[in-house]
PDB file of C-alpha atoms and ligand atoms in Angstrom:
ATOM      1  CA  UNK Y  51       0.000   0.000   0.000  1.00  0.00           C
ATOM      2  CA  UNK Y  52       1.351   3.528  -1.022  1.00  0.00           C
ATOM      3  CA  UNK Y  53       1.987   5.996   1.833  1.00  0.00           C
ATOM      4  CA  UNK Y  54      -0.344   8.967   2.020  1.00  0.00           C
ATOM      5  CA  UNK Y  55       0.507  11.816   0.464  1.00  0.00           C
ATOM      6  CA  UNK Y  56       1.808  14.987   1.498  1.00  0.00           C
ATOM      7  CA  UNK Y  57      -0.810  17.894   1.528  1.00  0.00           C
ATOM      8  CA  UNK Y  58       0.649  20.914   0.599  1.00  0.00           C
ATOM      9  CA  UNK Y  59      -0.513  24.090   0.662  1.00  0.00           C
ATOM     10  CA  UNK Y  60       0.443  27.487  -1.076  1.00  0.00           C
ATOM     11  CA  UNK Y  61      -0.918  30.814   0.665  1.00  0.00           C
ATOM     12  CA  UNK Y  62      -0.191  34.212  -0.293  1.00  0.00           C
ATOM     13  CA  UNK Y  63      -1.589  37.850  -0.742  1.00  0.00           C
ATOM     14  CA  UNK Y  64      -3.213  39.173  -3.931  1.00  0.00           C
ATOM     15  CA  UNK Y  65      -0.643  39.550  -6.947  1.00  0.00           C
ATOM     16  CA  UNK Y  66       2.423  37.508  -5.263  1.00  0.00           C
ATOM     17  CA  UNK Y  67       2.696  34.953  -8.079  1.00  0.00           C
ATOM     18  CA  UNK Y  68       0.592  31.951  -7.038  1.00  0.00           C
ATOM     19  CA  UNK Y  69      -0.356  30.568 -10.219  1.00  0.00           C
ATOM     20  CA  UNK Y  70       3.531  30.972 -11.873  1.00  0.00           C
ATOM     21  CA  UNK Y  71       5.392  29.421  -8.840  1.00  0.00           C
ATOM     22  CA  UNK Y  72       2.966  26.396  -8.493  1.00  0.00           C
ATOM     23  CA  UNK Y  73       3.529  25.579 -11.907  1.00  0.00           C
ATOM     24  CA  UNK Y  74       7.315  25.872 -11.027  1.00  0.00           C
ATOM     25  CA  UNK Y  75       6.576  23.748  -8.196  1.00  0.00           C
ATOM     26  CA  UNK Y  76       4.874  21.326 -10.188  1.00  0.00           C
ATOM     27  CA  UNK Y  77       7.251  21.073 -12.326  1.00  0.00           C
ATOM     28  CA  UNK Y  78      10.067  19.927  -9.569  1.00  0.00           C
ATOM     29  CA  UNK Y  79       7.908  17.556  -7.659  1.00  0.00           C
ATOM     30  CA  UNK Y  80       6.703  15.749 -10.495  1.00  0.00           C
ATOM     31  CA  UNK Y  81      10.341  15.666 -12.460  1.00  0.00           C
ATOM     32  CA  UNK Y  82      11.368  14.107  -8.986  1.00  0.00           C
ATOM     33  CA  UNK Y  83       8.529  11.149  -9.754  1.00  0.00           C
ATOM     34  CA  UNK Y  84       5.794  12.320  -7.300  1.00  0.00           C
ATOM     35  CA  UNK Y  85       2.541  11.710  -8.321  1.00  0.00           C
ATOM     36  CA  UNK Y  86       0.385  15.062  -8.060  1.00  0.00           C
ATOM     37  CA  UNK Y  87      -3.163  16.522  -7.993  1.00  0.00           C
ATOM     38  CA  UNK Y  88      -2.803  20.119  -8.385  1.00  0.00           C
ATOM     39  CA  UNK Y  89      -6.232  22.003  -7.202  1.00  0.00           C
ATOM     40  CA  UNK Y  90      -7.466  25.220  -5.649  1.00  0.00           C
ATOM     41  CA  UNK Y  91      -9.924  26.860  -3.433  1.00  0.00           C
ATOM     42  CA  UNK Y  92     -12.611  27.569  -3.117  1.00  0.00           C
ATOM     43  CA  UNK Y  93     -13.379  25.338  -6.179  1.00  0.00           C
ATOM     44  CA  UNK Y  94     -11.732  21.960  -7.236  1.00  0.00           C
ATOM     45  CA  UNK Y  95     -14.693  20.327  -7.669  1.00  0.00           C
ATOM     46  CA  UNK Y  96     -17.900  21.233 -10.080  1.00  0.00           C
ATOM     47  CA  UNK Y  97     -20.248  22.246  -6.504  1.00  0.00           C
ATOM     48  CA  UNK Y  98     -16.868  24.867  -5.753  1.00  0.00           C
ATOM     49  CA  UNK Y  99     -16.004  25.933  -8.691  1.00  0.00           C
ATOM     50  CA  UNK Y 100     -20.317  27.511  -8.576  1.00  0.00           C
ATOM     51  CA  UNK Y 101     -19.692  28.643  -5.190  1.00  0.00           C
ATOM     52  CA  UNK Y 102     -15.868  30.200  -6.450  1.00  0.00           C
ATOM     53  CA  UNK Y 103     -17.850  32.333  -8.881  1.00  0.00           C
ATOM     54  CA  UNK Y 104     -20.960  33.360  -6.315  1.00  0.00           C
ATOM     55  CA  UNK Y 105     -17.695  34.450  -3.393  1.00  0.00           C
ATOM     56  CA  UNK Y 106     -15.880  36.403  -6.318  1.00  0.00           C
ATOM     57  CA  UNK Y 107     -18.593  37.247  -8.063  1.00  0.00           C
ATOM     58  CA  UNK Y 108     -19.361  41.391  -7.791  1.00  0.00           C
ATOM     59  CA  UNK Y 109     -22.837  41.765  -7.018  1.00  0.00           C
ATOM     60  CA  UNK Y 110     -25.073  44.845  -6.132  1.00  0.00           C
ATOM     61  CA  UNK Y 111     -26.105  43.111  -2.712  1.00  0.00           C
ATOM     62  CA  UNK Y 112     -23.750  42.205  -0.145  1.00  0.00           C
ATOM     63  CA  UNK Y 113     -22.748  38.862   1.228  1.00  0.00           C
ATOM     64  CA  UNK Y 114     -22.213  39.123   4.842  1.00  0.00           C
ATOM     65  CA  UNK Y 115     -18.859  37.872   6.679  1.00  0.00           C
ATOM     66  CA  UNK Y 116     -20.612  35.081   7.883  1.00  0.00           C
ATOM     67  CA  UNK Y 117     -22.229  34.239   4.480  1.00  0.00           C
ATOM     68  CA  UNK Y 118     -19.153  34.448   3.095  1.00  0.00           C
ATOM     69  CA  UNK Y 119     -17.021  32.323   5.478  1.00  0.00           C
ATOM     70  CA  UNK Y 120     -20.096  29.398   5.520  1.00  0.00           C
ATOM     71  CA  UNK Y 121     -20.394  29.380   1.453  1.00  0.00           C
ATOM     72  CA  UNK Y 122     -16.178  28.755   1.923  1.00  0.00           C
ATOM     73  CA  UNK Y 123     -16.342  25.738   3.879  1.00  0.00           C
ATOM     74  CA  UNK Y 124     -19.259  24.755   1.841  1.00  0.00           C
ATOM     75  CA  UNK Y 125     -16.929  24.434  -1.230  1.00  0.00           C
ATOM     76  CA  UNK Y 126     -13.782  23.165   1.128  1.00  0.00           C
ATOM     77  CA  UNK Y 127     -16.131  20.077   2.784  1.00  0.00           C
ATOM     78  CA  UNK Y 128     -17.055  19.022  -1.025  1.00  0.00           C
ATOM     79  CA  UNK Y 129     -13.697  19.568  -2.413  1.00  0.00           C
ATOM     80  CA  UNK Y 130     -12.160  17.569   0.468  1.00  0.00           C
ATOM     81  CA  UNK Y 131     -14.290  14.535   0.500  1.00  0.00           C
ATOM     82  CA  UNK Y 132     -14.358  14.936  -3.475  1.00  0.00           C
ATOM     83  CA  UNK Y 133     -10.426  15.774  -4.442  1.00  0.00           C
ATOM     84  CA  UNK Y 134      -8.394  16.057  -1.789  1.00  0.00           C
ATOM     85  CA  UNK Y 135      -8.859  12.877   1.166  1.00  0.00           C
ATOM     86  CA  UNK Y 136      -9.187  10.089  -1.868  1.00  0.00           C
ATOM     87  CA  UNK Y 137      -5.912  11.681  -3.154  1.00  0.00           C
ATOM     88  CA  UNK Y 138      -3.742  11.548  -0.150  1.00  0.00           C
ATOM     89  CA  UNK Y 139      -5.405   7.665   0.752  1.00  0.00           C
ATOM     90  CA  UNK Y 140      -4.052   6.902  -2.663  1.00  0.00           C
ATOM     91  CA  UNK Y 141      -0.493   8.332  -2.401  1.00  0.00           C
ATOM     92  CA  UNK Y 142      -0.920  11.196  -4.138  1.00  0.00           C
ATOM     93  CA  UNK Y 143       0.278  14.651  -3.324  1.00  0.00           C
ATOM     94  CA  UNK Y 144      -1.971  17.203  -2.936  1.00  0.00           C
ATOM     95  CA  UNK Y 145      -0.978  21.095  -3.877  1.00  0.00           C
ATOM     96  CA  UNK Y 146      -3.711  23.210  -3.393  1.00  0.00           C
ATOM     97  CA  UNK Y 147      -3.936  26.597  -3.716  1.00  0.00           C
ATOM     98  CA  UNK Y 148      -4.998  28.405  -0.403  1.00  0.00           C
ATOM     99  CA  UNK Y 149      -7.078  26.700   2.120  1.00  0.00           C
ATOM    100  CA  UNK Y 150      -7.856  27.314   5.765  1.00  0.00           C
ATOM    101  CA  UNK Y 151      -5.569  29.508   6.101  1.00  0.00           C
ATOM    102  CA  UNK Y 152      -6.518  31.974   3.702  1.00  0.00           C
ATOM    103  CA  UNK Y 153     -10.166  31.927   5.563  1.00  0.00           C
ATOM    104  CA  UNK Y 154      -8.254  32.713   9.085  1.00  0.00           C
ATOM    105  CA  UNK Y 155      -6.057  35.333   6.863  1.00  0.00           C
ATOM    106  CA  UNK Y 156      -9.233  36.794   4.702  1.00  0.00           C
ATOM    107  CA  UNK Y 157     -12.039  36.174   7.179  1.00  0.00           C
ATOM    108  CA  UNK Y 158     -10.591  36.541  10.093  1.00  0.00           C
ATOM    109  CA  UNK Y 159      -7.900  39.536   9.751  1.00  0.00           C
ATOM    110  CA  UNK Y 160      -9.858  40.866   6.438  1.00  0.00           C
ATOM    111  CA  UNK Y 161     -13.039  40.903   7.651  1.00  0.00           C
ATOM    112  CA  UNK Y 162     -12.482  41.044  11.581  1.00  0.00           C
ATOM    113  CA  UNK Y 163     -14.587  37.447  12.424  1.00  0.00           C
ATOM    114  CA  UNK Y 164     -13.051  35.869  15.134  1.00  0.00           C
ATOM    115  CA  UNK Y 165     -10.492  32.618  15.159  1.00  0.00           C
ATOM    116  CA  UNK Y 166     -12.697  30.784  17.164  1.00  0.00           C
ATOM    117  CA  UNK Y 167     -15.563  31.130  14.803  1.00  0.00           C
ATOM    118  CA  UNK Y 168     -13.272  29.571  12.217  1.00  0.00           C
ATOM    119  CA  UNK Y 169     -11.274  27.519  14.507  1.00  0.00           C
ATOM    120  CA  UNK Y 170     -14.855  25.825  14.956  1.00  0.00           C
ATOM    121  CA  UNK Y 171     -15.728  25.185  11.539  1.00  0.00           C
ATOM    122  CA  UNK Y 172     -12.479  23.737  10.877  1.00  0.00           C
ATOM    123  CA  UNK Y 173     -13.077  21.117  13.161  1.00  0.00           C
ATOM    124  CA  UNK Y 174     -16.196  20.100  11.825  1.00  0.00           C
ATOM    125  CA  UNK Y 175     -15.370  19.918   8.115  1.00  0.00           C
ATOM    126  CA  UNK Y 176     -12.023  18.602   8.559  1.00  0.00           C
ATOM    127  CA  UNK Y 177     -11.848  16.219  11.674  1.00  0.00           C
ATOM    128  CA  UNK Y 178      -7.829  16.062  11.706  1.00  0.00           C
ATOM    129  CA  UNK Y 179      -6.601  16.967   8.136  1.00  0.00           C
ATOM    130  CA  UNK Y 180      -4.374  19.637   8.106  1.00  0.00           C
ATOM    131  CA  UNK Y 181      -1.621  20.333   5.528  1.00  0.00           C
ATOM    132  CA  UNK Y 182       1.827  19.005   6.228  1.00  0.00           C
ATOM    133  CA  UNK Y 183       3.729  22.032   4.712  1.00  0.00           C
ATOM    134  CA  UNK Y 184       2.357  25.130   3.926  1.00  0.00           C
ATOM    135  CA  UNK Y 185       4.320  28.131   1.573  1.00  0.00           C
ATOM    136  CA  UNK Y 186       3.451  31.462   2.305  1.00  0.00           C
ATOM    137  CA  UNK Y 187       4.265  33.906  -0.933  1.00  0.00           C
ATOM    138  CA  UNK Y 188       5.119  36.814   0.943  1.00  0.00           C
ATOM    139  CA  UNK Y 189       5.196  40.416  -0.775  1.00  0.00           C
ATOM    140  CA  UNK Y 190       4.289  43.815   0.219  1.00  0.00           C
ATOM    141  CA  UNK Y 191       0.992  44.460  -0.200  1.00  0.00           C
ATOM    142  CA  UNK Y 192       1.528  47.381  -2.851  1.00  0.00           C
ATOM    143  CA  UNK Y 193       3.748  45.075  -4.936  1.00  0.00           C
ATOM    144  CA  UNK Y 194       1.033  42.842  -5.249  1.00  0.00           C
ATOM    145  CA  UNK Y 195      -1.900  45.174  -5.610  1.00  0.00           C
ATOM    146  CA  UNK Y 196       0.218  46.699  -8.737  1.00  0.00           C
ATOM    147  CA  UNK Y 197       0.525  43.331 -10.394  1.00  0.00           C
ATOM    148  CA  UNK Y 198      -2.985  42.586  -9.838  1.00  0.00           C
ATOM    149  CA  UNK Y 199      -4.191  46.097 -11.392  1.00  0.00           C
ATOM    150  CA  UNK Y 200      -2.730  44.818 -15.229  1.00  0.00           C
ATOM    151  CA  UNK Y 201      -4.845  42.139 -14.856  1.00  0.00           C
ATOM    152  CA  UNK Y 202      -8.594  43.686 -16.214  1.00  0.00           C
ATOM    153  CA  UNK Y 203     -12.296  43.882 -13.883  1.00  0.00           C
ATOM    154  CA  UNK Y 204     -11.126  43.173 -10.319  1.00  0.00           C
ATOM    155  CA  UNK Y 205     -13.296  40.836  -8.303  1.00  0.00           C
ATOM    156  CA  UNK Y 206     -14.894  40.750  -5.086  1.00  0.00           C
ATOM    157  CA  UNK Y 207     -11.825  40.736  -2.844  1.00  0.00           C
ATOM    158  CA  UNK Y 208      -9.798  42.756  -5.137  1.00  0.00           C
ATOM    159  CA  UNK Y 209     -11.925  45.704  -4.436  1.00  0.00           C
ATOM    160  CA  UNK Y 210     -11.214  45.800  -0.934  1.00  0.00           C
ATOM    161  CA  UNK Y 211      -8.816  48.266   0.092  1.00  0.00           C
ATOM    162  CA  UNK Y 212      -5.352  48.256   1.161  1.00  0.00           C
ATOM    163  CA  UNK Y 213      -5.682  48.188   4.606  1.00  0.00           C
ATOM    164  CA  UNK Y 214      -8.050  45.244   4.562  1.00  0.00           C
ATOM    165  CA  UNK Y 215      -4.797  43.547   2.390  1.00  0.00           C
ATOM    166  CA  UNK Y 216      -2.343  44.560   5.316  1.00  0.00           C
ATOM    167  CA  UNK Y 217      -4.664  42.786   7.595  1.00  0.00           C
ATOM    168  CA  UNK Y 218      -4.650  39.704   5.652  1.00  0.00           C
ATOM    169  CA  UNK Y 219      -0.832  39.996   5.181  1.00  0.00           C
ATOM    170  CA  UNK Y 220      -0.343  40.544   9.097  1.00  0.00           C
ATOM    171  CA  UNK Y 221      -2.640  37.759   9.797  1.00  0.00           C
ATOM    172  CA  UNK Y 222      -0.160  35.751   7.740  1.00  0.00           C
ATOM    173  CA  UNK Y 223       2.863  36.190   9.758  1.00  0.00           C
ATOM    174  CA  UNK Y 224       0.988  35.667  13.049  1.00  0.00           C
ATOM    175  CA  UNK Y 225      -0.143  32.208  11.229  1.00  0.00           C
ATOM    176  CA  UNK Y 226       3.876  31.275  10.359  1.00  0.00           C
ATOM    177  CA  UNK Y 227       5.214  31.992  13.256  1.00  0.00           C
ATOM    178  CA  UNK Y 228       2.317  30.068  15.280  1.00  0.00           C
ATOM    179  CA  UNK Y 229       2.671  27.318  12.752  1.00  0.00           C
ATOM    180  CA  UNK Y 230       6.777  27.660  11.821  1.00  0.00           C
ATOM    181  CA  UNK Y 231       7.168  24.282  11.580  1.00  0.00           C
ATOM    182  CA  UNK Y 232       4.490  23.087   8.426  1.00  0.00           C
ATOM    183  CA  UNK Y 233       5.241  27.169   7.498  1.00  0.00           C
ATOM    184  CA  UNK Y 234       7.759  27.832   5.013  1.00  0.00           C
ATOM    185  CA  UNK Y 235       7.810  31.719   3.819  1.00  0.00           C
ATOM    186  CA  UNK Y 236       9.282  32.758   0.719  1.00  0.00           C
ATOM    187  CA  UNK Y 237       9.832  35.988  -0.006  1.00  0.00           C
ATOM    188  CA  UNK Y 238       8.195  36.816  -3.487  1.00  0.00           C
ATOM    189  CA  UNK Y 239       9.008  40.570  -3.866  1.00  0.00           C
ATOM    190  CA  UNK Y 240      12.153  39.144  -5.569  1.00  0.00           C
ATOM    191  CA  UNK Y 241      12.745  38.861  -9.300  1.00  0.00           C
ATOM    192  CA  UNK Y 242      11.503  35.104 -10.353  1.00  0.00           C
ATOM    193  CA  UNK Y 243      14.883  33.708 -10.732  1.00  0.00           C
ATOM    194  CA  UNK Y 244      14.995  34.554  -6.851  1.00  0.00           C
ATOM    195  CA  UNK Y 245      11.915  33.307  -5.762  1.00  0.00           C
ATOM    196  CA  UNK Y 246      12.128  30.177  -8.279  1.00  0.00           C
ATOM    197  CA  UNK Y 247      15.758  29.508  -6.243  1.00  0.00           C
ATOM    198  CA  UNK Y 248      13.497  29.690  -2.537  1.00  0.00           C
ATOM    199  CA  UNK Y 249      11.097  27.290  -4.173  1.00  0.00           C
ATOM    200  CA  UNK Y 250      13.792  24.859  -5.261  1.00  0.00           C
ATOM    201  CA  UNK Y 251      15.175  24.694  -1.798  1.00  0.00           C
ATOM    202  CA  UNK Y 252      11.498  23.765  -0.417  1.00  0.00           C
ATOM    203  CA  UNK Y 253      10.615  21.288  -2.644  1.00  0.00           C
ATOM    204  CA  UNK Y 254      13.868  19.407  -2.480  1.00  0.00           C
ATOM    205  CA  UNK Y 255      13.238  19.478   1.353  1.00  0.00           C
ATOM    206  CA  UNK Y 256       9.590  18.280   0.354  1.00  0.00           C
ATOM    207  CA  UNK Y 257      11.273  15.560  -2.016  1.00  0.00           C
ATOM    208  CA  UNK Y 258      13.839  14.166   1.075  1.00  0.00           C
ATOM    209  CA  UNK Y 259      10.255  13.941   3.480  1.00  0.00           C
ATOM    210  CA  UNK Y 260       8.808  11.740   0.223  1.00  0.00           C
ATOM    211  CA  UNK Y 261      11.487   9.140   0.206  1.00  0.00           C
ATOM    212  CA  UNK Y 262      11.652   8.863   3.722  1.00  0.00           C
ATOM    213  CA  UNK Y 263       8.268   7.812   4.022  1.00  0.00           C
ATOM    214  CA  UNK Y 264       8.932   5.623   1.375  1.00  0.00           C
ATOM    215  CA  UNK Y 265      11.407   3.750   2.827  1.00  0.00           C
ATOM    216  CA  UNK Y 266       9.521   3.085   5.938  1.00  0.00           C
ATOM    217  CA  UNK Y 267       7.919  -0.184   6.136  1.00  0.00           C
TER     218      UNK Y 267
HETATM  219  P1  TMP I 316      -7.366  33.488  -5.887  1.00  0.00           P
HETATM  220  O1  TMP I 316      -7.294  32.075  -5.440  1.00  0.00           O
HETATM  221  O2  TMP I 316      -7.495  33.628  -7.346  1.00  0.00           O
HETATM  222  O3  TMP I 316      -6.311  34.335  -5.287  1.00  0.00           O
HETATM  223  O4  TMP I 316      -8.757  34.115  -5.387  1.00  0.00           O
HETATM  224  C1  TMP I 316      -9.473  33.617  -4.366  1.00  0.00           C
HETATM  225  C2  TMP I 316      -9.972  34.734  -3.503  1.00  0.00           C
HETATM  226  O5  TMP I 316     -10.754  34.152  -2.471  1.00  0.00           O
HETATM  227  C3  TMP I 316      -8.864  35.531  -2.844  1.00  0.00           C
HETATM  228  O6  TMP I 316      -9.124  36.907  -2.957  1.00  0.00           O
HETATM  229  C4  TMP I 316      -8.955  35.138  -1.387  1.00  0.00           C
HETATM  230  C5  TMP I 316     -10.350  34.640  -1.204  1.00  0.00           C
HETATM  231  N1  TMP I 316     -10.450  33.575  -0.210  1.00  0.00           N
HETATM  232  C6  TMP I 316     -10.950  33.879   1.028  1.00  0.00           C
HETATM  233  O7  TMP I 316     -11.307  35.020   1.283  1.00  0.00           O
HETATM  234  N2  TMP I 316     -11.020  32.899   1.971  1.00  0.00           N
HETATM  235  C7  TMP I 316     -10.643  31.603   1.724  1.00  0.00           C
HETATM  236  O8  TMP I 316     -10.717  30.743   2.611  1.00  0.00           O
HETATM  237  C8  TMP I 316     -10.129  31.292   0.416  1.00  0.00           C
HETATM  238  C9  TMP I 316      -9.708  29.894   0.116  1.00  0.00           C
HETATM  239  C10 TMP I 316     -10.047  32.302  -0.517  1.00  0.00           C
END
């Protein structure tokens, strides 16, 4: 019988390279002979991917914070008995990109609900499943906020303002260092080259925690 997987997230800001570096990070893991299932939230599954577009969605009527968090860990219980648990019982890595964390970063420091609130719903949609490693892409929030402004119509949560994004970037760092050991924080205000060399270093240390688990009986 395989080994479970490793579930690994990747967390970050608005604009701090998410979808480029997971790609790089795909592209190590899987040259290395992992076996991966690369997904996202909220969606990963066809019930999230409906709920990804009502939470981003801009809409003349508000959704309240708690709205909000619920419809979130509506999508996250259906993408995690859906996607992510089958993977992991079947060996396979999971990358996903941004899950609790980004509701205690978004919710919690973004909107002001409190960690409890989540800390509670977390428990109840995902018993004991955590990820093993977790990358934060860490930029200022202004770096980010002018990469995201090429991009065309902002969405829901790119409207906010910027000191909603300094919350969520705060919240962050109090999440890594509570967390340092699954947390691994890469600084992604550098050029790509530089960021691409952090990432290399992570997933070989990723790689080493794969064939150790291997070898174990
Ligand atoms: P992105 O994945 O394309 O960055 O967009 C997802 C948006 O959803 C992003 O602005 C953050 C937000 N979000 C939350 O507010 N809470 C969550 O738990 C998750 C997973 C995402």
């Amino acid at each position: 019988m395989n080994p479970r997987g490793l579930f690994i997230t990747v967390e970050g800001g608005e604009g701090v390279g998410k979808s480029t570096n997971i790609a790089y990070i795909r592209q190590q893991l899987e040259a290395a002979g992992t076996e991966l299932v690369v997904t996202r939230e909220p969606g990963g599954t066809p019930l999230g991917e409906e709920l990804r577009d009502v939470l981003l969605g801009v809409r003349d009527t508000g959704i309240s914070a708690m709205a909000e968090l619920l419809l979130i860990f509506a999508a996250r219980a259906q993408h995690i008995e859906e996607v992510i648990e089958p993977a992991l019982e079947a060996g396979k890595w999971v990358v996903c990109d941004r899950f609790t964390d980004a509701t205690y970063a978004y919710q919690c420091g973004g909107r002001g609900l409190s960690f409890e609130t989540v800390a509670v719903l977390e428990k109840l949609v995902q018993g004991d499943l955590l990820p093993d490693y977790t990358l934060l892409l860490d930029a200022p929030v202004d770096t980010g906020m002018s990469r995201v402004q090429g991009r065309g119509e902002p969405d829901r949560f790119e409207r906010e303002e910027l000191a909603f994004f300094e919350r969520v970037r705060g919240t962050y760092h109090q999440l890594a260092e509570a967390s340092s050991g699954r947390y691994r924080v890469i600084d992604a205000s550098q050029p790509l080259p530089a960021v691409q060399q952090q990432l290399l270093q992570v997933c070989n240390e990723l790689i080493t925690c794969w064939r150790v688990r291997h070898q174990q009986p």
